[in-house]
Short mmCIF file of C-alpha atoms in Angstrom, two decimals:
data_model
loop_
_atom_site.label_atom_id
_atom_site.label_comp_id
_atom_site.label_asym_id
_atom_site.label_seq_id
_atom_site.Cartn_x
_atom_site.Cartn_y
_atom_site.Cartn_z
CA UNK A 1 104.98 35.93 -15.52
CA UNK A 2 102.85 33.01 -16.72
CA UNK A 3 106.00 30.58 -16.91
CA UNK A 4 106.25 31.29 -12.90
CA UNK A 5 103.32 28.49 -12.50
CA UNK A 6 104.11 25.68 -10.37
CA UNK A 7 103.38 21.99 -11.19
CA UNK A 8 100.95 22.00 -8.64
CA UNK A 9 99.06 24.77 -9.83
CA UNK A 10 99.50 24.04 -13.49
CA UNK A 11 97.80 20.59 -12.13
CA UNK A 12 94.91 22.67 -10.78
CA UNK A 13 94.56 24.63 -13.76
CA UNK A 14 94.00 21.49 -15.92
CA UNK A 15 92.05 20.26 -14.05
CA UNK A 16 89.07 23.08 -14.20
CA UNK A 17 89.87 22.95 -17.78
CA UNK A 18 91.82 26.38 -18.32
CA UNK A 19 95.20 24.70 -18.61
CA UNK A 20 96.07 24.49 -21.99
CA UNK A 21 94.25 28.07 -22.83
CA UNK A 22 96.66 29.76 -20.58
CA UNK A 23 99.89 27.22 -21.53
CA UNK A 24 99.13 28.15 -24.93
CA UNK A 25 98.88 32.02 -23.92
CA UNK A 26 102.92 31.47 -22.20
CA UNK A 27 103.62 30.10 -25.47
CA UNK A 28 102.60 32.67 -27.49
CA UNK A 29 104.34 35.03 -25.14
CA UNK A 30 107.49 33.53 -25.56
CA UNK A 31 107.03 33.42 -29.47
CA UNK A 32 105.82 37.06 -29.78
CA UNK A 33 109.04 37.91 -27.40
CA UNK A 34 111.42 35.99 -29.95
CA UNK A 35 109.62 37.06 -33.02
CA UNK A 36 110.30 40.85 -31.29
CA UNK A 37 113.83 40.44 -30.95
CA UNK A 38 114.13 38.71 -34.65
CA UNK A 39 111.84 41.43 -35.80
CA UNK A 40 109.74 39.03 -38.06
CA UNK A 41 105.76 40.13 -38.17
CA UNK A 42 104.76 37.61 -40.07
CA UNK A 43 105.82 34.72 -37.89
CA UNK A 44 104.08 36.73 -35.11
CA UNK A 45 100.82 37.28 -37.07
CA UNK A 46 100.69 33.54 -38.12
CA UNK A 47 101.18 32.62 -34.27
CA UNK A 48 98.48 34.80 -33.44
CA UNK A 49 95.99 33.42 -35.63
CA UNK A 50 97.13 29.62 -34.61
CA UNK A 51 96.36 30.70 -30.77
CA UNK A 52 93.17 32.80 -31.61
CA UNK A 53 91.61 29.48 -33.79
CA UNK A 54 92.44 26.98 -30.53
CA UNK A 55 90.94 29.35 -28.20
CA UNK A 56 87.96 29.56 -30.50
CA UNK A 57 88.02 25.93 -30.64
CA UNK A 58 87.93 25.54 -26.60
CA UNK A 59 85.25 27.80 -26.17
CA UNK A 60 82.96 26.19 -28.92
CA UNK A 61 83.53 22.74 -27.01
CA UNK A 62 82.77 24.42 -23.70
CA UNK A 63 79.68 25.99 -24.94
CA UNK A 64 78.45 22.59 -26.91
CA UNK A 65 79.14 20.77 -23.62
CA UNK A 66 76.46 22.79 -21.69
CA UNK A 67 73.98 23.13 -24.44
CA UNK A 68 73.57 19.79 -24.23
CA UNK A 69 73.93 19.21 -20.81
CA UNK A 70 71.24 21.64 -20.57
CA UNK A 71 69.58 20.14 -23.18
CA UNK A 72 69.43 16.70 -21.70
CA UNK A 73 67.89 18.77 -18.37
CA UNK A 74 65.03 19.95 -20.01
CA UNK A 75 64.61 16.75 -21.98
CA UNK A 76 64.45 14.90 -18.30
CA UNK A 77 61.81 17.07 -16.78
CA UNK A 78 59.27 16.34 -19.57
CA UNK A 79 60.02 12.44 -18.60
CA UNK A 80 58.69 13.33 -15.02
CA UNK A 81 55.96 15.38 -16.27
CA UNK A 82 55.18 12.55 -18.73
CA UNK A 83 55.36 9.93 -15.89
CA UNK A 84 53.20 12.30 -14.33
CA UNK A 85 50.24 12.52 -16.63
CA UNK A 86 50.67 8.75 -17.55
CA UNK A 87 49.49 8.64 -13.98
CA UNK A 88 46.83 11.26 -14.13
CA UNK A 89 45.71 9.28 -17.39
CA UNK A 90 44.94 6.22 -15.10
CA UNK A 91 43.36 7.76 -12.76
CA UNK A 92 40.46 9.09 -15.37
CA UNK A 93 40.45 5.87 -17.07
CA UNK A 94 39.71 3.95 -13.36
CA UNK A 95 37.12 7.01 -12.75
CA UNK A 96 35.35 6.61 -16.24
CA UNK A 97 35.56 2.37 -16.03
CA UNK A 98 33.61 2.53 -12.05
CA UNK A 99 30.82 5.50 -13.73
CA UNK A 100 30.44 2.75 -17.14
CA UNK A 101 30.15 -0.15 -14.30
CA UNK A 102 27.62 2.04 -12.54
CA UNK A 103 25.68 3.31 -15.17
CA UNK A 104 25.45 -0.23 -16.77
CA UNK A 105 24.50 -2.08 -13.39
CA UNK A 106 21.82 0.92 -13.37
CA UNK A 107 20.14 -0.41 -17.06
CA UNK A 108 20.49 -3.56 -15.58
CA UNK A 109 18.24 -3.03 -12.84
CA UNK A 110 15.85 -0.69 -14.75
CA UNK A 111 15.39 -3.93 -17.91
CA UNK A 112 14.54 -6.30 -15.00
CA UNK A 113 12.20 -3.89 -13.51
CA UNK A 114 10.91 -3.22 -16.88
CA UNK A 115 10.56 -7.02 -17.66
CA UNK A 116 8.30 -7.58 -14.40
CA UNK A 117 6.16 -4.38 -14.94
CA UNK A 118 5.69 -6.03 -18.51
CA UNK A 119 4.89 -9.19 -17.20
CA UNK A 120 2.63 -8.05 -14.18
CA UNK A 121 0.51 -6.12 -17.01
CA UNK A 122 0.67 -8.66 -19.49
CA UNK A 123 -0.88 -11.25 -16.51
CA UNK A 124 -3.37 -8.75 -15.56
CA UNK A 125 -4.85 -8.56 -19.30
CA UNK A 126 -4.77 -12.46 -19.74
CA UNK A 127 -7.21 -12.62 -15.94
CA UNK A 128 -9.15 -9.85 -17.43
CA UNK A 129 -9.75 -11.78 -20.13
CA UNK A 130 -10.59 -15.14 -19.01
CA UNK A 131 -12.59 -13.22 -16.45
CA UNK A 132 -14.50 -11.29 -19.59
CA UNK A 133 -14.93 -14.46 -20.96
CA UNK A 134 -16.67 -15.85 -18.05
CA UNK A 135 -18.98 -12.82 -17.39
CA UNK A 136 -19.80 -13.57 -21.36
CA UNK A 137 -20.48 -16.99 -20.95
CA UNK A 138 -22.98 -16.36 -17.69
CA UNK A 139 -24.60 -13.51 -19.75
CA UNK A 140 -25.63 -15.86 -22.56
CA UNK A 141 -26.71 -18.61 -19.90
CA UNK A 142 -28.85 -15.88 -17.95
CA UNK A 143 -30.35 -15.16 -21.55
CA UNK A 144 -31.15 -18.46 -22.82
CA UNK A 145 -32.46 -18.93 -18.88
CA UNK A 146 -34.76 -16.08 -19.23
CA UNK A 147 -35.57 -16.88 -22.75
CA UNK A 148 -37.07 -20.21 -21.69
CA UNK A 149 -38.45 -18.57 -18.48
CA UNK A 150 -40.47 -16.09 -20.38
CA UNK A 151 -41.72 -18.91 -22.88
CA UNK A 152 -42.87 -20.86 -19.72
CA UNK A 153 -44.51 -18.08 -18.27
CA UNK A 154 -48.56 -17.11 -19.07
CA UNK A 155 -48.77 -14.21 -21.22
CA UNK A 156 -49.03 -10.59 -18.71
CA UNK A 157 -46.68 -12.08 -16.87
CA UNK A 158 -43.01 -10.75 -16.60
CA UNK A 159 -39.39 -11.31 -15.78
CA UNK A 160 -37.45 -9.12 -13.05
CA UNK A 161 -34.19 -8.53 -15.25
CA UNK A 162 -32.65 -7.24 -11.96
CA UNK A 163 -33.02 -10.79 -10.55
CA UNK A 164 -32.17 -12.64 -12.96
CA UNK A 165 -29.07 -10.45 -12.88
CA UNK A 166 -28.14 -10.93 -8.81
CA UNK A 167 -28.44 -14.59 -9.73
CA UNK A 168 -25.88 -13.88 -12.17
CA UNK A 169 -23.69 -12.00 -9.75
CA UNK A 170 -24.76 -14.56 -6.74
CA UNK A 171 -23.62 -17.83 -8.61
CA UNK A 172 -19.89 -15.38 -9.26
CA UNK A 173 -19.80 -14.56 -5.76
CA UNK A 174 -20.31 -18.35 -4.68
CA UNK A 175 -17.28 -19.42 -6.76
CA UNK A 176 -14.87 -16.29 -5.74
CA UNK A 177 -15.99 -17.22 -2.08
CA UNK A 178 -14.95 -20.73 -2.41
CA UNK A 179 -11.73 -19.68 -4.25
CA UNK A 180 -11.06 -17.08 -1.23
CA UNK A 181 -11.39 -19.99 1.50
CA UNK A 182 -9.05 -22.46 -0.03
CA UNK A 183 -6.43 -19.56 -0.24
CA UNK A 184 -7.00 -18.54 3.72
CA UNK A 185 -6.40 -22.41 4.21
CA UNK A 186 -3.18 -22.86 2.09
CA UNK A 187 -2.07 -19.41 3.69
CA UNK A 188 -2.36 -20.93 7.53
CA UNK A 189 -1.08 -24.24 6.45
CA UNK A 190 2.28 -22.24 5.04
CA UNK A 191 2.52 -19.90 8.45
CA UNK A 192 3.07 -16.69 5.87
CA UNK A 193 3.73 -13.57 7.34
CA UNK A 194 0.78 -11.78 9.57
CA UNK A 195 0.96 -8.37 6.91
CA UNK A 196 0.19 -11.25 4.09
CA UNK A 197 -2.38 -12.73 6.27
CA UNK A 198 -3.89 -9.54 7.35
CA UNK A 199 -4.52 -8.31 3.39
CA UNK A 200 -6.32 -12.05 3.14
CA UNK A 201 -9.11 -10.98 5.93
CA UNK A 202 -9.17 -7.91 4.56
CA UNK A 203 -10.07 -8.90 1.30
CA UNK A 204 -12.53 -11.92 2.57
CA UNK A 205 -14.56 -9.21 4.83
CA UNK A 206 -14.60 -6.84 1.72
CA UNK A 207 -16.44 -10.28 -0.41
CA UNK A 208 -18.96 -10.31 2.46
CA UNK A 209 -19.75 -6.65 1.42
CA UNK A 210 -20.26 -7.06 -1.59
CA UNK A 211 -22.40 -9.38 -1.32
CA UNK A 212 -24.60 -7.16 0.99
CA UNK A 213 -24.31 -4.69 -1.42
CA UNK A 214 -26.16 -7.25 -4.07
CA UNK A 215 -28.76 -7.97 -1.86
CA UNK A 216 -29.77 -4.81 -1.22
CA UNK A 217 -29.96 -3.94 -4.76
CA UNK A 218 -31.86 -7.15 -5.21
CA UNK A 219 -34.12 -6.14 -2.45
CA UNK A 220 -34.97 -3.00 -4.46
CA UNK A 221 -36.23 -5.21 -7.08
CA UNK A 222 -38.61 -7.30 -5.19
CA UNK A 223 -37.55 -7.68 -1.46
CA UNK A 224 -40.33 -11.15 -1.20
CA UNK A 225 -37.64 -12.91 -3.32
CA UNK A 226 -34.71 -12.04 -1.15
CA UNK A 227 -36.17 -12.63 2.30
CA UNK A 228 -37.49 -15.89 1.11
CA UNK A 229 -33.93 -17.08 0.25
CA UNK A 230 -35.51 -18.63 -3.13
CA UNK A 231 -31.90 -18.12 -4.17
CA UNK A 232 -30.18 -20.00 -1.30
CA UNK A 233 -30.42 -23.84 -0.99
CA UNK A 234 -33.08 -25.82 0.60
CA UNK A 235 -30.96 -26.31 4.21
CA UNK A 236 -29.70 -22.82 3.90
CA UNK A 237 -33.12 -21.47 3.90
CA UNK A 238 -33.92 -23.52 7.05
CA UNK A 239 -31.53 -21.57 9.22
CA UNK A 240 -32.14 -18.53 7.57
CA UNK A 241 -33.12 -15.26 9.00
CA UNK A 242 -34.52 -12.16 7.76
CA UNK A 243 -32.60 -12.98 4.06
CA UNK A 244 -29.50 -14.67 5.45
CA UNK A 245 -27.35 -16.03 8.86
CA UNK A 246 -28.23 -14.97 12.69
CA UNK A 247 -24.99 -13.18 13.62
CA UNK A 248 -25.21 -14.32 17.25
CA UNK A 249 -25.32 -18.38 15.38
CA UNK A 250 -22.26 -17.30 13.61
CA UNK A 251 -20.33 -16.56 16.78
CA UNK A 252 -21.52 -20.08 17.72
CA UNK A 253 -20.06 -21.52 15.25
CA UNK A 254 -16.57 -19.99 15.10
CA UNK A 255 -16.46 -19.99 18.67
CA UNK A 256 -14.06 -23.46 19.15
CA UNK A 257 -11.44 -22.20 16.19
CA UNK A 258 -10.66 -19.36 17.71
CA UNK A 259 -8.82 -20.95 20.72
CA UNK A 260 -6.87 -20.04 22.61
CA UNK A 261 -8.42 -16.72 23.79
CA UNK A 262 -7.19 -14.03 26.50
CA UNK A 263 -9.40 -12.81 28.98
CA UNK A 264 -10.03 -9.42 27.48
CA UNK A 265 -10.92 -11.82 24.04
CA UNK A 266 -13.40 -13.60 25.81
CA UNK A 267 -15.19 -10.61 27.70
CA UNK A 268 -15.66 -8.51 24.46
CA UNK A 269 -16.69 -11.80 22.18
CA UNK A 270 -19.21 -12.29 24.92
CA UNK A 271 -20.41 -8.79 24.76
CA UNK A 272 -20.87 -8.73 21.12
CA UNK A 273 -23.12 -11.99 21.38
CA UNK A 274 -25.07 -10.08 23.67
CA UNK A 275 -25.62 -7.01 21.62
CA UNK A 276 -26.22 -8.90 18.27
CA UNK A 277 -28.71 -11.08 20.18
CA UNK A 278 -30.51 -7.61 21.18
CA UNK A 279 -30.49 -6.34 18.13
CA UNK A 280 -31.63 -9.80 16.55
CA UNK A 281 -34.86 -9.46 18.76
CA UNK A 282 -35.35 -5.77 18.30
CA UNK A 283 -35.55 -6.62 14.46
CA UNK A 284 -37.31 -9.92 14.82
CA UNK A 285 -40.16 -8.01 17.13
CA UNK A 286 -40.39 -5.11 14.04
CA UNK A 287 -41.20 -8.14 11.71
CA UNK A 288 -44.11 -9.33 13.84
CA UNK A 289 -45.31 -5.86 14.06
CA UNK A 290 -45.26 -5.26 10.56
CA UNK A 291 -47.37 -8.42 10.24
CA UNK A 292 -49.81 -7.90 12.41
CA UNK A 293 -50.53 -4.24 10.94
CA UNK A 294 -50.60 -5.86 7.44
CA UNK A 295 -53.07 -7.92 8.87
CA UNK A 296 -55.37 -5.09 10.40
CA UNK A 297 -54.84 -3.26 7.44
CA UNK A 298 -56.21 -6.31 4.43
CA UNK A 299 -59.44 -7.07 7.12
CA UNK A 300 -62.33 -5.61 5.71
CA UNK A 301 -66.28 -5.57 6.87
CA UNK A 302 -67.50 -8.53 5.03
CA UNK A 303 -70.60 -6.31 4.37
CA UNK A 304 -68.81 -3.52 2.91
CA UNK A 305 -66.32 -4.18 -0.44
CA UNK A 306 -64.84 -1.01 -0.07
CA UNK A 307 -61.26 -2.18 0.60
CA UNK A 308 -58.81 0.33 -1.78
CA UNK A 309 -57.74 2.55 1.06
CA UNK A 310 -56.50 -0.52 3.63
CA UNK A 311 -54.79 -2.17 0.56
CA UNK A 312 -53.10 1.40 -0.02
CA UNK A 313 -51.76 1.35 4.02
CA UNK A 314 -50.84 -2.50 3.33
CA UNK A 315 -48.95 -1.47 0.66
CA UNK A 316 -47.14 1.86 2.28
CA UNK A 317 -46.38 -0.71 5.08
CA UNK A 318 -44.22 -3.28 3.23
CA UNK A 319 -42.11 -0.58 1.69
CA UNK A 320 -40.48 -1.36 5.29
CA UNK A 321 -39.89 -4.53 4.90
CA UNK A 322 -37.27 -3.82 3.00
CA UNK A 323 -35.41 -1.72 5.77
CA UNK A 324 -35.35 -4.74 8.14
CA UNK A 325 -33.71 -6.42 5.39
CA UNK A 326 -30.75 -3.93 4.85
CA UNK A 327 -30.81 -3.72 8.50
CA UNK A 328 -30.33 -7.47 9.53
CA UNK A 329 -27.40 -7.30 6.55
CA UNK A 330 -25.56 -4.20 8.11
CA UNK A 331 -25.99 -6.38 11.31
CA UNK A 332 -23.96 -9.17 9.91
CA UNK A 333 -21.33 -6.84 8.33
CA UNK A 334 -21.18 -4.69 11.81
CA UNK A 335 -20.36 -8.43 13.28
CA UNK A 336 -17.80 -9.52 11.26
CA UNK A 337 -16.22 -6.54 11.12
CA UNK A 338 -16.07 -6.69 15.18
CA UNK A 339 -15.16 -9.71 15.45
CA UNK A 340 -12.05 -8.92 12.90
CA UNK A 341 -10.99 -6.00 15.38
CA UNK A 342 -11.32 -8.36 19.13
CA UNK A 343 -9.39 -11.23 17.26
CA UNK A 344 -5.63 -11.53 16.04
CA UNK A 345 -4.80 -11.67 12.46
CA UNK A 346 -4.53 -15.56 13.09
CA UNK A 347 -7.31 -16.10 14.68
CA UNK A 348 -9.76 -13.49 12.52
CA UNK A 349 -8.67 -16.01 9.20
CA UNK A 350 -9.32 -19.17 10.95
CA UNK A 351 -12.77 -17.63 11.89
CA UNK A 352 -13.28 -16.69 8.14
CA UNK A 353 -12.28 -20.03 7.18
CA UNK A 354 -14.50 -21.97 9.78
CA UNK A 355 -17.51 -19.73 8.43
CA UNK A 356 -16.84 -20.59 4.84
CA UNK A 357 -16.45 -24.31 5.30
CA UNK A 358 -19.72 -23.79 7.79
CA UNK A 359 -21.82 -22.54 4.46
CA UNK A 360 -20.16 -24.32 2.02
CA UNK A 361 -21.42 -27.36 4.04
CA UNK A 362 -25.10 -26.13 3.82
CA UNK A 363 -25.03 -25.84 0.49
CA UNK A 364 -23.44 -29.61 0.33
CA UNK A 365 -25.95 -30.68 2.33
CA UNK A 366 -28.97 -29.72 0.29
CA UNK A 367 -27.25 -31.51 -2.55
CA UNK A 368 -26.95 -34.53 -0.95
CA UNK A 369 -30.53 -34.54 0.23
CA UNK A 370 -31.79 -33.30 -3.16
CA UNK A 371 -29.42 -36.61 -4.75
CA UNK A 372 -30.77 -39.05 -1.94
CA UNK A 373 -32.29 -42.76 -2.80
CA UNK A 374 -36.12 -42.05 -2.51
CA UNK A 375 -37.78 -45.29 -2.29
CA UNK A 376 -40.71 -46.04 -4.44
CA UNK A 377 -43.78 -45.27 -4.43
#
């Protein structure tokens, strides 16, 4: 039955690789039918065994062939799965190099913010310093001043310590004034911006507080030496009123820097010249007032010496005088202050600056007439 195969199917069969199993089969057929008829069982046995061994050996090939076909499967999928994480891999390692890039461009920023803090602070303590330094050097001035003040002076006599001290503060302010008006100069010479500009009045109105706030505190102390201007100079103290400048003057003088002006500008500047000039009178008509009842109250009968009690109303009635003097100061602060809000950022500095040059002037002045040739006598 097996020998029945023809070529073409015999070609078939080798080719899916069962040929030579099932030649080999035929061929032990036709051996076991010739070992039958010569009746020989050990030929038979031997083929047997020869047939069983090559099948054996067939099917051992067979299954090494897909063990390692299989085999080379399985080692190919790890290769994708390696590609795989390989590309997973650099992926992290971008992700961790941008949050190191981030992180260290973070301490970058942070050490330069640090370094300017540092330095801001470290700037800070060197002004405080020099400005310590200062404040000690006018301290031991005022007290070798006052040392040779109270040798000069006749024994019962005394030194106010609170005027020597807004001397002190006076002769500061001066120099922080005339510091303040160069910068308001530089700063509309360099067109900054108006939000720079605007801190610069801001800070220049704030000086003229304080220094209404040390007059009144001098006026405390003995209110004769602040109206007097004793510590103004000579042509200062010739256009002085009431301890210091007329407002309504000032708008006088600031007046032509302050060009060009709207409409609206020029009707509220004009009513705030009228109102300080009202209250200017109103204060300067409680002054004569208060002289004339100082002078009713020091009259006495020139028969009777009995004059205690009108000294005692003279006295209750200077206690006023020093009222008019805050008030004429909180006149000039209301002013500027005004005149701040009417005018443009602009226009405010160049007033500031046209009043500091305007006193700084003064004060020039009386030096130059103090330092004038005098001819002989």
């Amino acid at each position: 039955m097996m020998s029945s195969f023809s070529p073409t199917q015999l070609q078939s069969l080798r080719d899916m690789g069962i040929y030579e199993p099932f030649q080999q089969i035929v061929s032990w057929g036709n051996v076991y039918k010739s070992d039958i008829n010569d009746h020989s069982p050990n030929t038979a046995s031997s083929s047997i065994i020869q047939m069983d061994a090559r099948v054996d050996d067939h099917n051992n090939i067979i299954k090494t062939n897909y063990a390692s076909s299989s085999h080379n499967q399985i080692e190919a999928e790890p290769c994708s799965n390696d590609h795989q994480d390989d590309d997973d891999d650099d992926d992290n390692d971008g992700r961790t190099h941008d949050k190191m890039k981030r992180r260290l461009a973070q301490n970058r920023e942070a050490a330069r913010k640090s370094r300017l803090r540092k330095k801001a602070y470290v700037q800070q303590l060197e002004e405080s310093r020099l400005k310590l330094s200062q404040l000690e050097q006018e301290l031991e001035k005022a007290k070798q001043q006052g040392l040779r003040v109270r040798n000069s002076i006749p024994s019962g006599s005394f030194v106010n310590t609170r005027i020597a001290t807004f001397e002190m503060e006076y002769s500061h302010w001066l120099e922080e004034q005339s510091r303040r008006v160069s910068e308001l100069r530089i700063a509309l010479q360099a067109h900054i911006s108006d939000i720079e500009l605007r801190m610069l009045v801001e800070s220049c109105l704030n000086h003229y507080a304080n220094l209404f706030r040390m007059k009144s505190d001098a006026a405390k102390a003995d209110v004769f030496y602040l109206i007097s201007g004793m510590w103004r100079t000579s042509t200062e103290r010739f256009f002085q009123w009431i301890g210091g400048f007329r407002p309504s003057e000032l708008l006088n003088v600031v007046m032509p820097y302050l060009q060009p002006l709207t409409d609206q500008q020029i009707l509220e500047v004009r009513n705030l010249q009228q109102s300080s000039q009202q209250a200017e009178d109103a204060l300067s008509q409680g002054i004569d007032k208060l002289q004339q009842s100082l002078v009713e109250n020091i009259v006495v009968d020139a028969v009777s010496m009995d004059y205690p009690p009108q000294m005692a109303a003279a006295l209750e009635n200077l206690q006023a005088l020093e009222g008019f003097v805050n008030q004429a100061d909180h006149l000039r602060q209301q002013t500027l202050q005004q005149m701040a809000k009417i005018l443009t950022t602009r226009q405010a500095a160049r007033g500031l600056l046209a009043l500091g040059e305007y006193l700084h002037r003064l004060r020039a002045l009386s030096s130059l007439w103090a330092a004038r040739p005098r001819e002989p006598t």
